[in-house]
Every structure is written in C-alpha cells, then in structure tokens.
Amino acid sequence: MADESQYELDEETLFLVSQTFKALSDPTRIRILHLLFEEELSVNKIAETLDLNQSNVSHQLRFLKNLRLVKYRRDGKTIYYSQDDEHVMKILQQSIDHATHH
Amino acid sequence: MADESQYELDEETLFLVSQTFKALSDPTRIRILHLLFEEELSVNKIAETLDLNQSNVSHQLRFLKNLRLVKYRRDGKTIYYSQDDEHVMKILQQSIDHATHH
DNA sequence: TATATATATGAACATATATTCATATTATAA
DNA sequence: TTATAATATGAATATATGTTCATATATATA
C-alpha cells in the first residue's frame, strides 16, 4: 500500500473518517457497541441493560445505522440490532483492550 | 487475551476510549495528525500548510498533547510537534486507507 | 534595553451534540 | 375494532465543541 501521508486528504475522506470516529467518541455509543460485540439485541434490552432511556437508545442506534456500523432485523414488534462493520468493531475492541491494560 | 465484552465497561475506560476517539473525530485534528505521519513540524508550518489560524492550531495541539497523542520539543523560538502514540496513529492510518479505497 | 518572532492563552460566539419529553408509528393480541 | 407493546421521531434544552480575536508569554536579536 502506497504511503499517502504526503498528500492532502480530500474532503470526502475527511468527512467519512471523522464521522466514523465521532461514532466512537461518545460513552453511550461505545457501551451500546460493546454490548453488540457478543450478540444481537433488541432496543429495549439495550436500554434495560445499560439503564438508558428508550428514546436515547433509539436515537443513538439511528446514528450508528446511518453510518452502517449496525444493522437490524424485525421480528414481530421487536427490532434486533447487531454489528455491521468488522473493521470498526475491531478497532473499538483493540482500543478498549489497550485502555483496560494501562 | 480474555473476551471481556460480557462485562460492563468501567467509567475510566469509557472516558479514556471516548476521549481518544474524540481526538480523531474532528477534520482539523485529523489533518494535523496526518501531517505528523511524516515528520515533526512547527506550529506555524502546520498552520501555513493547512491554511489554518495559528491560534486554532495551537488549541488543537494542546488538545492532542493532553491526550499524549503528540509531543513537542523547543528549538529557540520554534516549537516542533511530533506524534507520540503509535497505536492511535496506526488506527488513524488504517482508517484513512480504509476510507480512501472505498 | 527595545523590538521582532513564535507560540500559548482566555474570552466570546456560533454551531453541534446528547438527552429527555411527548407523541407518532408499527405490529400483535384480545 | 380496541388495546397493548416495541420502537421511532421531532421539538426543546442544556452542554460541549471549534474557531476567532485580542493579548500574553517566551525567546532571540539589534
């Protein structure tokens, strides 16, 4: 892979990269994604587990969904969310490990 | 390394991880760190290269320095900043590559 | 000493963001 | 149909953030 650090970053790249890291810059979203390391979960289950407002969870999930970091499937009245970006989840996992062991 | 995703993240870890990603969530800071991939640079040089206000660059560098993502050395009137966290710089590099090639 | 240069700092401001509240939407069950 | 449950949505609000401006600090040079 060519070294590209000598070039100015174009706006599209800057926006995409910054948005992705913004998703990971909020404790609530980190907690939600951390839960989704393991398994798919419903909105209510996430809200209960993390002791968060249902509306808050829904808003954050929309944010993550727009960035395609999570996906969902409906089963009756319940909507199950799960992770949808291996690369980002791996980065998050690594960073949590890094922070935990220091 | 044990799988820790079943545990709740403690506040300290949450704060550290979110702060680190917050550093990478702003286009200006990404551009600055991207410049520092290659070499150490003075505040003015960074400001000129990126066409940014000197004060703005100084504020952002302080932010990055507080998180120990950059370090500095003084040479006369000039202060040279350089990267100081391989792990974070690697994550940034990977994410830029990832975004560029999609 | 006085002047110039490089950088840092704090206040001010406009914008962005996270959260809550009230309510709408969607699907199921009675 | 009506009632209930799960989720989504939009407005409101308080706080956080990025940037600029004016100025302070630190160093070098005349």
PDB file of N, CA and C (backbone and C1' of nucleotides) in Angstrom, chain A residues 72-80, chain C residues 24-30, chain D residues 1-8:
ATOM      1  N   TYR A  72     -30.181  -4.034  11.421  1.00  0.00           N
ATOM      2  CA  TYR A  72     -31.281  -4.535  12.240  1.00  0.00           C
ATOM      3  C   TYR A  72     -32.149  -5.502  11.456  1.00  0.00           C
ATOM      4  N   ARG A  73     -32.904  -6.296  12.200  1.00  0.00           N
ATOM      5  CA  ARG A  73     -33.942  -7.135  11.588  1.00  0.00           C
ATOM      6  C   ARG A  73     -35.162  -7.067  12.489  1.00  0.00           C
ATOM      7  N   ARG A  74     -36.318  -7.124  11.887  1.00  0.00           N
ATOM      8  CA  ARG A  74     -37.550  -7.063  12.657  1.00  0.00           C
ATOM      9  C   ARG A  74     -38.072  -8.468  12.910  1.00  0.00           C
ATOM     10  N   ASP A  75     -38.573  -8.704  14.096  1.00  0.00           N
ATOM     11  CA  ASP A  75     -39.265  -9.956  14.410  1.00  0.00           C
ATOM     12  C   ASP A  75     -40.512  -9.568  15.205  1.00  0.00           C
ATOM     13  N   GLY A  76     -41.609  -9.457  14.509  1.00  0.00           N
ATOM     14  CA  GLY A  76     -42.849  -9.007  15.149  1.00  0.00           C
ATOM     15  C   GLY A  76     -42.718  -7.552  15.544  1.00  0.00           C
ATOM     16  N   LYS A  77     -42.980  -7.271  16.801  1.00  0.00           N
ATOM     17  CA  LYS A  77     -42.889  -5.886  17.263  1.00  0.00           C
ATOM     18  C   LYS A  77     -41.450  -5.521  17.634  1.00  0.00           C
ATOM     19  N   THR A  78     -40.634  -6.545  17.748  1.00  0.00           N
ATOM     20  CA  THR A  78     -39.278  -6.323  18.231  1.00  0.00           C
ATOM     21  C   THR A  78     -38.280  -6.136  17.093  1.00  0.00           C
ATOM     22  N   ILE A  79     -37.352  -5.205  17.294  1.00  0.00           N
ATOM     23  CA  ILE A  79     -36.302  -4.986  16.302  1.00  0.00           C
ATOM     24  C   ILE A  79     -34.956  -5.305  16.944  1.00  0.00           C
ATOM     25  N   TYR A  80     -34.246  -6.203  16.320  1.00  0.00           N
ATOM     26  CA  TYR A  80     -32.959  -6.639  16.851  1.00  0.00           C
ATOM     27  C   TYR A  80     -31.824  -5.962  16.097  1.00  0.00           C
TER      28      TYR A  80
ATOM     29  P    DA C  24     -49.506  12.380  18.220  1.00  0.00           P
ATOM     30  O5'  DA C  24     -48.786  11.599  17.030  1.00  0.00           O
ATOM     31  C5'  DA C  24     -47.679  12.232  16.367  1.00  0.00           C
ATOM     32  C4'  DA C  24     -46.884  11.169  15.630  1.00  0.00           C
ATOM     33  C3'  DA C  24     -47.760  10.187  14.855  1.00  0.00           C
ATOM     34  O3'  DA C  24     -47.205  10.017  13.567  1.00  0.00           O
ATOM     35  C1'  DA C  24     -46.349   9.008  16.351  1.00  0.00           C
ATOM     36  P    DT C  25     -48.012   9.178  12.454  1.00  0.00           P
ATOM     37  O5'  DT C  25     -47.282   7.767  12.462  1.00  0.00           O
ATOM     38  C5'  DT C  25     -45.883   7.708  12.228  1.00  0.00           C
ATOM     39  C4'  DT C  25     -45.391   6.298  12.474  1.00  0.00           C
ATOM     40  C3'  DT C  25     -46.203   5.212  11.754  1.00  0.00           C
ATOM     41  O3'  DT C  25     -45.299   4.477  10.953  1.00  0.00           O
ATOM     42  C1'  DT C  25     -45.824   4.640  14.012  1.00  0.00           C
ATOM     43  P    DT C  26     -45.826   3.487   9.798  1.00  0.00           P
ATOM     44  O5'  DT C  26     -45.613   2.033  10.428  1.00  0.00           O
ATOM     45  C5'  DT C  26     -44.373   1.708  11.026  1.00  0.00           C
ATOM     46  C4'  DT C  26     -44.539   0.459  11.856  1.00  0.00           C
ATOM     47  C3'  DT C  26     -45.453  -0.598  11.229  1.00  0.00           C
ATOM     48  O3'  DT C  26     -44.680  -1.760  11.008  1.00  0.00           O
ATOM     49  C1'  DT C  26     -45.928  -0.280  13.534  1.00  0.00           C
ATOM     50  P    DA C  27     -45.314  -3.032  10.269  1.00  0.00           P
ATOM     51  O5'  DA C  27     -45.705  -3.988  11.473  1.00  0.00           O
ATOM     52  C5'  DA C  27     -44.679  -4.428  12.354  1.00  0.00           C
ATOM     53  C4'  DA C  27     -45.308  -5.130  13.532  1.00  0.00           C
ATOM     54  C3'  DA C  27     -46.270  -6.248  13.149  1.00  0.00           C
ATOM     55  O3'  DA C  27     -45.867  -7.432  13.807  1.00  0.00           O
ATOM     56  C1'  DA C  27     -47.248  -4.805  14.758  1.00  0.00           C
ATOM     57  P    DT C  28     -46.571  -8.822  13.486  1.00  0.00           P
ATOM     58  O5'  DT C  28     -47.371  -9.087  14.850  1.00  0.00           O
ATOM     59  C5'  DT C  28     -46.638  -9.108  16.075  1.00  0.00           C
ATOM     60  C4'  DT C  28     -47.602  -9.079  17.234  1.00  0.00           C
ATOM     61  C3'  DT C  28     -48.646 -10.196  17.216  1.00  0.00           C
ATOM     62  O3'  DT C  28     -48.473 -10.967  18.391  1.00  0.00           O
ATOM     63  C1'  DT C  28     -49.629  -8.100  17.716  1.00  0.00           C
ATOM     64  P    DA C  29     -49.391 -12.287  18.620  1.00  0.00           P
ATOM     65  O5'  DA C  29     -50.524 -11.762  19.624  1.00  0.00           O
ATOM     66  C5'  DA C  29     -50.142 -10.962  20.727  1.00  0.00           C
ATOM     67  C4'  DA C  29     -51.388 -10.587  21.502  1.00  0.00           C
ATOM     68  C3'  DA C  29     -52.435 -11.692  21.573  1.00  0.00           C
ATOM     69  O3'  DA C  29     -53.062 -11.640  22.854  1.00  0.00           O
ATOM     70  C1'  DA C  29     -53.373  -9.812  20.514  1.00  0.00           C
ATOM     71  P    DA C  30     -54.064 -12.791  23.275  1.00  0.00           P
ATOM     72  O5'  DA C  30     -55.355 -11.972  23.710  1.00  0.00           O
ATOM     73  C5'  DA C  30     -55.201 -10.763  24.447  1.00  0.00           C
ATOM     74  C4'  DA C  30     -56.506  -9.986  24.436  1.00  0.00           C
ATOM     75  C3'  DA C  30     -57.738 -10.861  24.575  1.00  0.00           C
ATOM     76  O3'  DA C  30     -58.643 -10.279  25.495  1.00  0.00           O
ATOM     77  C1'  DA C  30     -57.895  -9.574  22.587  1.00  0.00           C
TER      78       DA C  30
ATOM     79  P    DT D   1     -61.340  -0.056  12.639  1.00  0.00           P
ATOM     80  O5'  DT D   1     -62.735   0.075  13.266  1.00  0.00           O
ATOM     81  C5'  DT D   1     -63.525  -1.022  13.551  1.00  0.00           C
ATOM     82  C4'  DT D   1     -63.475  -1.372  15.015  1.00  0.00           C
ATOM     83  C3'  DT D   1     -62.579  -0.482  15.869  1.00  0.00           C
ATOM     84  O3'  DT D   1     -63.384   0.228  16.812  1.00  0.00           O
ATOM     85  C1'  DT D   1     -62.114  -2.805  16.250  1.00  0.00           C
ATOM     86  P    DT D   2     -62.804   1.423  17.724  1.00  0.00           P
ATOM     87  O5'  DT D   2     -62.064   0.684  18.922  1.00  0.00           O
ATOM     88  C5'  DT D   2     -62.791  -0.202  19.773  1.00  0.00           C
ATOM     89  C4'  DT D   2     -61.843  -0.796  20.791  1.00  0.00           C
ATOM     90  C3'  DT D   2     -60.883   0.233  21.414  1.00  0.00           C
ATOM     91  O3'  DT D   2     -60.859   0.022  22.823  1.00  0.00           O
ATOM     92  C1'  DT D   2     -59.645  -1.579  20.502  1.00  0.00           C
ATOM     93  P    DA D   3     -59.945   0.941  23.777  1.00  0.00           P
ATOM     94  O5'  DA D   3     -58.755  -0.060  24.121  1.00  0.00           O
ATOM     95  C5'  DA D   3     -59.061  -1.381  24.569  1.00  0.00           C
ATOM     96  C4'  DA D   3     -57.768  -2.126  24.832  1.00  0.00           C
ATOM     97  C3'  DA D   3     -56.696  -1.292  25.537  1.00  0.00           C
ATOM     98  O3'  DA D   3     -56.097  -2.088  26.544  1.00  0.00           O
ATOM     99  C1'  DA D   3     -55.851  -2.116  23.479  1.00  0.00           C
ATOM    100  P    DT D   4     -54.980  -1.467  27.510  1.00  0.00           P
ATOM    101  O5'  DT D   4     -53.653  -2.165  26.975  1.00  0.00           O
ATOM    102  C5'  DT D   4     -53.651  -3.576  26.723  1.00  0.00           C
ATOM    103  C4'  DT D   4     -52.354  -3.951  26.026  1.00  0.00           C
ATOM    104  C3'  DT D   4     -51.105  -3.272  26.601  1.00  0.00           C
ATOM    105  O3'  DT D   4     -50.163  -4.269  26.931  1.00  0.00           O
ATOM    106  C1'  DT D   4     -51.159  -3.077  24.239  1.00  0.00           C
ATOM    107  P    DA D   5     -48.819  -3.918  27.689  1.00  0.00           P
ATOM    108  O5'  DA D   5     -47.766  -4.063  26.507  1.00  0.00           O
ATOM    109  C5'  DA D   5     -47.716  -5.286  25.783  1.00  0.00           C
ATOM    110  C4'  DA D   5     -46.666  -5.186  24.696  1.00  0.00           C
ATOM    111  C3'  DA D   5     -45.360  -4.549  25.165  1.00  0.00           C
ATOM    112  O3'  DA D   5     -44.288  -5.333  24.670  1.00  0.00           O
ATOM    113  C1'  DA D   5     -46.219  -3.359  23.293  1.00  0.00           C
ATOM    114  P    DA D   6     -42.781  -4.953  25.025  1.00  0.00           P
ATOM    115  O5'  DA D   6     -42.287  -4.321  23.652  1.00  0.00           O
ATOM    116  C5'  DA D   6     -42.234  -5.125  22.483  1.00  0.00           C
ATOM    117  C4'  DA D   6     -41.627  -4.309  21.358  1.00  0.00           C
ATOM    118  C3'  DA D   6     -40.338  -3.575  21.744  1.00  0.00           C
ATOM    119  O3'  DA D   6     -39.364  -3.813  20.752  1.00  0.00           O
ATOM    120  C1'  DA D   6     -41.930  -2.057  20.862  1.00  0.00           C
ATOM    121  P    DT D   7     -37.899  -3.181  20.874  1.00  0.00           P
ATOM    122  O5'  DT D   7     -38.065  -1.892  19.964  1.00  0.00           O
ATOM    123  C5'  DT D   7     -38.489  -2.049  18.612  1.00  0.00           C
ATOM    124  C4'  DT D   7     -38.787  -0.712  18.001  1.00  0.00           C
ATOM    125  C3'  DT D   7     -37.640   0.294  17.997  1.00  0.00           C
ATOM    126  O3'  DT D   7     -37.219   0.455  16.659  1.00  0.00           O
ATOM    127  C1'  DT D   7     -39.722   1.307  18.504  1.00  0.00           C
ATOM    128  P    DA D   8     -36.175   1.585  16.254  1.00  0.00           P
ATOM    129  O5'  DA D   8     -37.101   2.832  15.902  1.00  0.00           O
ATOM    130  C5'  DA D   8     -38.159   2.667  14.967  1.00  0.00           C
ATOM    131  C4'  DA D   8     -38.753   4.015  14.590  1.00  0.00           C
ATOM    132  C3'  DA D   8     -37.734   5.099  14.259  1.00  0.00           C
ATOM    133  O3'  DA D   8     -38.222   5.791  13.122  1.00  0.00           O
ATOM    134  C1'  DA D   8     -39.126   5.820  16.053  1.00  0.00           C
TER     135       DA D   8
END
